């Protein structure tokens, strides 16, 4: 059970009043074995809906796992479970040697009753777990029943592995006193915990994991070493004998937190004095009140109200600041140590907007509005959002994903359209909107990373989000009386929308011929390079693959991401290119499991367990994602196939773990009991994935409404109904357009004032055009080349007045015939790319 970390803080090398009350004898074996986290396959997550209790907890395999304090991004324990010893060297650890069951107190209330029955029938342990709404304390009411033999012959020990503030190494643990009673303490990184019991502690110890911790002592000697009273600056564990007896079969354990040992012990003591029942009553009532405020989209399956479970997951992963983390788990955590301090308990702006959408679909716009306010608070000065962040907004990974920079615009507009953001409130968000729109329009449509955080280029998913977001932002600009920038945003959206197929749709490929279709969208096309006639002719580096086995032709990689073109209103569900792509997706990425079809992220994905079930370690084999089942169901609903969407809803729900939580991925191989992998069951990836639960809620709402709940209407009206096409193409220094169809204007966009010196007849005739600056700081001019016949070339260079110099390089754009293959029957048209400069 033991494994975890922290760093020296209060109590390390400091003799507080509490420490001096105990005999401080150092344990042997410092600093212990390398720290590890624990399984990410949770069966429950919970928190009190109370700012007085900044604690979040997780459970799996019948025991407590990570406990987070004082914020959602600070894990402070690895796990805490029980060990039972008895005559003849009897040793049983409940998480390994018992059969577990987990159930909530009631629908939509993340308070849990756990029953662990020894596999050999010796004992039964029942736990009820909540957090105290009045203070930072986690409470476990534990009943121990011996099913064979006398109670006096058996002893029960609590084992706690502190990993304070996201680290397993550098913690200090000791056995001390508070108000004359034994208490188990740990400190690290300016956080402290104290474990107290309503029944007197018997023997206690503090030791180093893997050497002198309580588990090792009990397994080896059947008793705790009274000399092990303190373990400093290492991977440590605390162990205490709970004073169960025939007369006292029930105990209340209080795990208190604070900034000092005194504060942590005081909190634990106060909760013990109050007792479990009053705290539980308050905890449950707060959740009941919130659940009662939501829309009645209840759905029951396998004894679980899946809707209420999903709404509880969303609310459990939110902080009072408005932030929500992606998951209270660390994928394959049992194989990871202090080099992965973030896990999934970080904020991804994309996941956060998806979470807000789940709240909005469930009928809680206030939570969605708080998320929007939080997003405003962490927006960067240039308008973008980081790839992911800690709760305070500081960046964790350094990437920039353009869909994450565009999603907050869609959330703002969704709240506005639903009547939850009045004009006055919209005005207060305009600085955020202006910065975000400016960043997207200046830096898109190519993304530095796709939504899977891997490749740069033209992603159908990112293009859909960006284009829809520009249209949404244009509406908001217009409402606020800013017609000129609104018009520019729509013009840019039209140019990008027109070129999606040129960038990401391929025809005549071996994959298409094999499936029997004319063409299909690719997963992602690399950024423009001089070595390829168009982006889709390039190669894509597949991440998480072994060295030398990564690059693939863009045309050979397909992904369900293309369905975002329908989800965000840019393409009709019956567009022949979409229909053909769905055939390719199903031929290459569909995996039929016991619960139904589940899809992989993309061809040759390497993010998942190895073939032998070993955990992902930088390489692996991608597994099916239940989230994609929900996205496919939304596509089927958009296509008018409600029954198919309803069937996929059940598949999504049946992909959950035993507690009803939805995993990031499910296992597609044969059962591997030794690795806890079951065919069709959760893999070792994150569980729960909040994004998947949000998709579940939105699917329930969509099926109830009979239409895709979160489809932005602007693209549907502009591109599907009105069949709007762009009259121009755009050239920028970070997108040097090489060719364009005849009949279009050529817009040059720069980041500084310039005079454009250009010709359409190889400099026989020369023209000069001055740029003008728009509201986004872009200097642009439209060259009137619509009448230039195919086969000609536009050549141009720049004079920079502010610098008083010429560019001294000629650039060119060839005029091609109109590519009629890019015009779909639904009337949507497409062509190339846009970015920026210098």
Coordinates of C-alpha atoms in Angstrom, one line a residue, residues 113-506:
X113 CA -19.9 3.3 1.8
X114 CA -17.2 0.7 1.3
X115 CA -17.4 -2.9 2.2
X116 CA -14.2 -5.0 2.1
X117 CA -14.6 -8.7 2.8
X118 CA -11.5 -10.8 3.2
X119 CA -11.2 -13.2 0.2
X120 CA -10.7 -16.1 2.7
X121 CA -13.7 -15.1 4.8
X122 CA -11.9 -14.0 8.0
X123 CA -13.2 -10.5 8.4
X124 CA -15.3 -7.7 7.0
X125 CA -14.5 -4.0 7.1
X126 CA -17.1 -1.4 6.4
X127 CA -16.2 2.3 5.9
X128 CA -18.2 5.4 5.4
X129 CA -16.1 8.3 4.0
X130 CA -16.8 12.0 3.8
X131 CA -15.1 15.3 4.5
X132 CA -16.1 17.6 7.3
X133 CA -17.9 20.6 5.7
X134 CA -16.8 22.8 8.6
X135 CA -13.0 22.2 8.5
X136 CA -10.2 20.6 6.5
X137 CA -10.7 17.1 7.8
X138 CA -11.4 13.8 6.1
X139 CA -13.5 11.4 8.1
X140 CA -13.6 7.6 7.9
X141 CA -16.1 5.7 10.1
X142 CA -14.8 2.2 10.2
X143 CA -16.5 -1.0 11.5
X144 CA -14.4 -4.1 11.9
X145 CA -16.2 -7.5 12.1
X146 CA -14.3 -10.7 12.6
X147 CA -16.1 -13.5 10.7
X148 CA -13.9 -16.3 12.1
X149 CA -12.1 -16.5 15.4
X150 CA -12.1 -14.2 18.5
X151 CA -11.5 -10.5 18.0
X152 CA -8.9 -10.4 20.7
X153 CA -6.6 -12.6 18.6
X154 CA -6.6 -10.1 15.7
X155 CA -5.2 -6.6 15.3
X156 CA -6.1 -3.9 12.8
X157 CA -3.6 -1.3 11.7
X158 CA -4.1 1.9 9.7
X159 CA -1.3 2.6 7.2
X160 CA -1.0 6.1 5.8
X161 CA 1.5 7.2 3.1
X162 CA 1.9 11.0 3.1
X163 CA 2.9 12.6 -0.2
X164 CA 2.5 16.2 0.8
X165 CA 2.1 18.7 -1.9
X166 CA 2.6 16.5 -4.9
X167 CA 5.8 14.7 -3.8
X168 CA 6.6 11.4 -2.2
X169 CA 10.2 12.2 -1.3
X170 CA 11.2 14.8 1.3
X171 CA 8.4 14.2 3.8
X172 CA 8.9 13.9 7.6
X173 CA 6.6 11.6 9.7
X174 CA 6.5 11.2 13.4
X175 CA 4.4 9.8 16.3
X176 CA 3.4 12.6 18.7
X177 CA 0.7 13.8 21.1
X178 CA -2.1 16.3 21.0
X179 CA -4.0 17.1 24.2
X180 CA -2.5 14.1 25.8
X181 CA -3.5 11.6 23.1
X182 CA -1.3 9.9 20.5
X183 CA -1.5 11.4 17.0
X184 CA 0.3 10.5 13.8
X185 CA 1.9 13.5 12.1
X186 CA 3.6 14.3 8.8
X187 CA 4.9 17.5 7.2
X188 CA 6.4 18.6 4.0
X189 CA 6.4 21.7 1.7
X190 CA 4.7 23.9 4.3
X191 CA 1.8 21.5 4.7
X192 CA 1.0 19.2 7.6
X193 CA -1.4 16.4 8.4
X194 CA -2.5 14.7 11.6
X195 CA -4.3 11.4 11.9
X196 CA -6.3 10.9 15.0
X197 CA -8.6 8.1 16.2
X198 CA -11.7 8.0 18.4
X199 CA -10.4 4.7 19.8
X200 CA -7.1 4.9 21.5
X201 CA -4.1 4.2 19.3
X202 CA -2.2 1.1 20.3
X203 CA 1.3 0.6 18.9
X204 CA 2.4 3.2 16.4
X205 CA 5.4 3.8 14.1
X206 CA 6.9 6.1 11.6
X207 CA 9.2 4.6 9.0
X208 CA 10.8 4.7 5.6
X209 CA 8.8 3.0 2.8
X210 CA 10.2 -0.3 1.7
X211 CA 12.6 -0.6 4.6
X212 CA 11.2 0.3 8.0
X213 CA 7.6 1.3 7.4
X214 CA 4.8 -0.4 9.3
X215 CA 3.8 -2.7 6.4
X216 CA 7.3 -4.1 6.4
X217 CA 7.4 -4.5 10.1
X218 CA 4.1 -6.3 10.4
X219 CA 4.8 -8.5 7.4
X220 CA 8.2 -9.5 8.8
X221 CA 7.7 -9.5 12.5
X222 CA 3.9 -9.4 13.1
X223 CA 4.3 -6.3 15.3
X224 CA 5.4 -2.7 15.1
X225 CA 8.9 -1.7 16.3
X226 CA 8.4 0.8 19.2
X227 CA 11.7 2.4 18.4
X228 CA 10.5 3.7 15.0
X229 CA 9.0 7.0 16.1
X230 CA 10.3 9.4 13.5
X231 CA 11.3 9.3 9.8
X232 CA 12.8 12.5 8.4
X233 CA 13.2 13.8 4.9
X234 CA 12.2 10.8 2.8
X235 CA 9.5 8.5 1.4
X236 CA 7.8 7.9 4.7
X237 CA 4.8 6.1 6.2
X238 CA 2.8 6.2 9.3
X239 CA 1.2 3.2 11.0
X240 CA -1.1 2.9 14.0
X241 CA -3.0 0.1 15.7
X242 CA -6.7 0.9 16.0
X243 CA -8.1 -0.1 19.3
X244 CA -10.9 -2.4 18.1
X245 CA -12.5 -4.8 20.5
X246 CA -15.6 -6.9 20.9
X247 CA -17.1 -4.0 22.9
X248 CA -15.8 -1.3 20.5
X249 CA -16.0 -2.6 16.9
X250 CA -16.4 0.9 15.4
X251 CA -13.8 3.7 15.2
X252 CA -13.8 7.2 13.6
X253 CA -10.5 8.2 12.0
X254 CA -10.0 11.9 11.4
X255 CA -7.3 13.0 8.9
X256 CA -6.8 16.7 9.5
X257 CA -4.7 19.2 7.5
X258 CA -3.2 22.6 8.3
X259 CA -0.1 24.7 7.8
X260 CA 1.3 23.6 11.2
X261 CA 1.2 20.3 13.0
X262 CA -0.8 22.1 15.8
X263 CA -3.4 23.3 13.3
X264 CA -3.7 19.9 11.6
X265 CA -4.2 18.1 15.0
X266 CA -6.6 20.8 16.2
X267 CA -8.8 20.3 13.1
X268 CA -8.8 16.5 13.5
X269 CA -9.6 16.7 17.2
X270 CA -12.5 19.1 16.5
X271 CA -14.1 16.8 14.0
X272 CA -13.7 13.8 16.3
X273 CA -15.5 15.7 19.0
X274 CA -18.3 16.6 16.7
X275 CA -18.7 13.1 15.5
X276 CA -19.5 11.5 12.1
X277 CA -23.3 11.8 12.0
X278 CA -23.6 15.6 12.2
X279 CA -20.8 16.1 9.6
X280 CA -22.4 13.5 7.3
X281 CA -25.8 15.1 7.6
X282 CA -24.5 18.5 6.6
X283 CA -22.3 17.0 3.8
X284 CA -25.2 15.2 2.2
X285 CA -27.7 18.0 2.6
X286 CA -25.5 20.5 0.7
X287 CA -25.2 18.0 -2.2
X288 CA -28.9 17.3 -2.2
X289 CA -29.6 21.0 -2.5
X290 CA -27.3 21.5 -5.4
X291 CA -28.6 18.4 -7.3
X292 CA -32.2 19.6 -6.8
X293 CA -31.3 22.8 -8.7
X294 CA -30.3 20.9 -11.9
X295 CA -32.4 19.9 -14.9
X296 CA -34.1 16.4 -14.4
X297 CA -32.1 14.5 -17.0
X298 CA -31.9 11.4 -14.7
X299 CA -30.9 8.1 -16.2
X300 CA -30.6 4.9 -14.3
X301 CA -28.4 1.9 -15.3
X302 CA -26.9 -0.9 -13.3
X303 CA -28.2 0.6 -10.1
X304 CA -26.5 4.0 -10.8
X305 CA -28.1 7.3 -11.7
X306 CA -25.5 8.0 -14.3
X307 CA -26.6 11.6 -14.8
X308 CA -26.3 12.5 -11.1
X309 CA -23.0 10.7 -10.9
X310 CA -21.6 12.8 -13.8
X311 CA -22.8 16.0 -12.4
X312 CA -21.2 15.1 -9.1
X313 CA -17.9 14.4 -10.8
X314 CA -18.0 17.8 -12.5
X315 CA -18.7 19.6 -9.2
X316 CA -16.1 17.5 -7.3
X317 CA -13.4 18.6 -9.6
X318 CA -14.2 22.3 -9.2
X319 CA -12.6 24.7 -6.8
X320 CA -14.1 27.9 -5.3
X321 CA -12.0 29.9 -7.7
X322 CA -14.0 28.6 -10.7
X323 CA -11.2 26.4 -11.9
X324 CA -11.7 22.7 -12.6
X325 CA -8.9 20.1 -13.1
X326 CA -9.0 17.4 -15.7
X327 CA -9.0 14.5 -13.3
X328 CA -8.1 13.8 -9.7
X329 CA -5.8 11.1 -10.8
X330 CA -2.3 10.4 -12.2
X331 CA -2.4 8.0 -15.3
X332 CA -0.5 4.9 -14.5
X333 CA 0.4 6.5 -11.2
X334 CA 1.7 3.3 -9.7
X335 CA 4.6 3.5 -12.2
X336 CA 5.3 7.2 -11.6
X337 CA 7.1 9.2 -9.0
X338 CA 8.1 12.7 -8.2
X339 CA 9.0 13.4 -11.8
X340 CA 5.3 13.6 -12.6
X341 CA 4.0 16.1 -10.0
X342 CA 1.2 17.3 -12.2
X343 CA -0.6 14.2 -13.2
X344 CA -4.0 15.2 -14.5
X345 CA -4.8 17.5 -11.5
X346 CA -4.1 20.5 -13.6
X347 CA -6.3 23.0 -15.5
X348 CA -6.5 22.5 -19.3
X349 CA -8.5 25.4 -20.8
X350 CA -10.1 23.1 -23.3
X351 CA -11.2 20.6 -20.7
X352 CA -12.3 23.5 -18.5
X353 CA -14.6 24.9 -21.3
X354 CA -16.0 21.4 -21.9
X355 CA -16.7 21.2 -18.1
X356 CA -18.5 24.5 -18.3
X357 CA -20.5 23.1 -21.1
X358 CA -21.5 20.2 -18.9
X359 CA -22.7 22.6 -16.2
X360 CA -24.6 24.6 -18.7
X361 CA -26.3 21.5 -20.2
X362 CA -27.3 20.4 -16.7
X363 CA -28.9 23.7 -16.0
X364 CA -26.3 25.4 -13.8
X365 CA -25.2 28.5 -15.8
X366 CA -23.7 30.1 -12.6
X367 CA -21.0 27.4 -12.5
X368 CA -20.2 28.0 -16.2
X369 CA -20.1 31.7 -15.6
X370 CA -17.6 31.3 -12.7
X371 CA -15.4 29.1 -15.0
X372 CA -15.5 31.9 -17.6
X373 CA -14.4 34.4 -15.0
X374 CA -11.6 32.2 -14.0
X375 CA -10.5 31.8 -17.6
X376 CA -10.4 35.6 -17.8
X377 CA -8.2 35.7 -14.8
X378 CA -5.5 33.4 -16.3
X379 CA -5.5 34.7 -19.8
X380 CA -2.1 35.8 -20.9
X381 CA -1.4 39.4 -21.8
X382 CA -1.1 38.6 -25.5
X383 CA -4.5 36.9 -25.5
X384 CA -3.6 33.2 -25.4
X385 CA -4.2 30.6 -22.7
X386 CA -1.4 28.2 -21.7
X387 CA -1.5 24.6 -22.6
X388 CA -2.2 23.7 -19.0
X389 CA -1.7 25.5 -15.7
X390 CA -1.7 25.1 -11.9
X391 CA -4.8 26.6 -10.3
X392 CA -3.0 29.9 -9.8
X393 CA -2.6 30.3 -13.6
X394 CA 1.1 29.5 -13.8
X395 CA 1.9 27.4 -16.8
X396 CA 2.9 23.8 -16.4
X397 CA 3.7 22.6 -20.0
X398 CA 4.9 25.3 -22.4
X399 CA 2.9 24.5 -25.5
X400 CA 0.2 26.6 -27.2
X401 CA -2.9 24.9 -28.6
X402 CA -5.0 27.1 -30.8
X403 CA -8.3 25.4 -29.9
X404 CA -7.7 26.2 -26.2
X405 CA -7.2 29.9 -27.3
X406 CA -10.5 29.8 -29.1
X407 CA -12.7 27.8 -26.8
X408 CA -13.3 30.6 -24.2
X409 CA -14.8 32.7 -27.0
X410 CA -17.3 29.9 -27.7
X411 CA -18.1 29.6 -24.0
X412 CA -18.7 33.4 -23.7
X413 CA -21.0 33.3 -26.7
X414 CA -22.9 30.2 -25.4
X415 CA -23.6 32.0 -22.2
X416 CA -24.7 35.1 -24.1
X417 CA -27.0 33.2 -26.4
X418 CA -28.6 31.3 -23.5
X419 CA -29.4 34.6 -21.8
X420 CA -26.9 34.2 -19.0
X421 CA -24.6 37.1 -20.0
X422 CA -26.4 40.4 -20.4
X423 CA -25.0 43.2 -22.5
X424 CA -23.5 44.9 -19.4
X425 CA -21.8 41.7 -18.4
X426 CA -20.7 41.1 -22.0
X427 CA -19.0 44.5 -22.0
X428 CA -17.0 43.6 -18.9
X429 CA -15.7 40.5 -20.8
X430 CA -14.8 42.5 -24.0
X431 CA -11.2 43.0 -23.1
X432 CA -10.8 39.2 -22.8
X433 CA -12.7 38.7 -26.0
X434 CA -10.7 41.3 -27.9
X435 CA -7.3 39.8 -26.7
X436 CA -8.4 36.3 -27.5
X437 CA -9.9 37.1 -30.9
X438 CA -6.7 39.1 -31.7
X439 CA -4.5 36.2 -30.8
X440 CA -6.5 33.6 -32.8
X441 CA -6.8 35.8 -35.9
X442 CA -3.1 36.8 -35.8
X443 CA -1.7 33.3 -35.1
X444 CA -4.2 30.8 -36.5
X445 CA -5.2 28.7 -38.2
X446 CA -2.1 26.5 -37.8
X447 CA -1.7 25.2 -34.3
X448 CA 1.5 24.6 -32.4
X449 CA -0.2 21.5 -30.9
X450 CA -3.4 19.6 -31.7
X451 CA -6.0 18.8 -29.1
X452 CA -4.1 15.6 -28.3
X453 CA -1.1 17.8 -27.3
X454 CA 1.2 16.3 -29.9
X455 CA 1.6 17.7 -33.4
X456 CA 1.7 21.1 -35.1
X457 CA -0.2 21.9 -38.3
X458 CA -3.7 22.0 -39.7
X459 CA -6.1 20.0 -37.5
X460 CA -9.7 19.6 -38.6
X461 CA -10.7 19.8 -34.9
X462 CA -8.7 23.0 -34.2
X463 CA -9.8 24.6 -37.5
X464 CA -13.4 24.0 -36.6
X465 CA -13.0 25.5 -33.1
X466 CA -11.1 28.5 -34.4
X467 CA -13.5 29.3 -37.2
X468 CA -16.6 28.9 -35.1
X469 CA -14.9 31.1 -32.4
X470 CA -14.2 33.9 -34.9
X471 CA -17.8 33.9 -36.0
X472 CA -19.0 34.0 -32.3
X473 CA -16.5 36.7 -31.5
X474 CA -17.7 38.8 -34.5
X475 CA -21.3 38.7 -33.1
X476 CA -20.1 39.9 -29.7
X477 CA -18.0 42.7 -31.3
X478 CA -21.0 43.8 -33.3
X479 CA -23.3 43.8 -30.2
X480 CA -20.7 46.1 -28.6
X481 CA -20.8 48.5 -31.5
X482 CA -17.5 47.4 -33.1
X483 CA -18.7 46.6 -36.7
X484 CA -15.3 47.0 -38.5
X485 CA -13.4 44.4 -36.4
X486 CA -16.5 42.1 -36.5
X487 CA -16.4 42.3 -40.3
X488 CA -12.7 41.4 -40.4
X489 CA -13.2 38.4 -38.1
X490 CA -15.9 37.1 -40.4
X491 CA -13.8 37.7 -43.5
X492 CA -10.9 35.7 -41.9
X493 CA -13.3 32.9 -40.8
X494 CA -14.6 32.7 -44.4
X495 CA -11.0 32.4 -45.7
X496 CA -10.1 29.7 -43.3
X497 CA -13.4 27.8 -43.8
X498 CA -12.9 27.9 -47.5
X499 CA -9.6 26.2 -47.2
X500 CA -10.2 23.4 -44.8
X501 CA -10.4 20.8 -47.6
X502 CA -7.2 22.1 -49.3
X503 CA -5.4 21.7 -46.0
X504 CA -6.9 18.5 -44.6
X505 CA -8.9 16.5 -47.3
X506 CA -7.1 14.0 -49.5

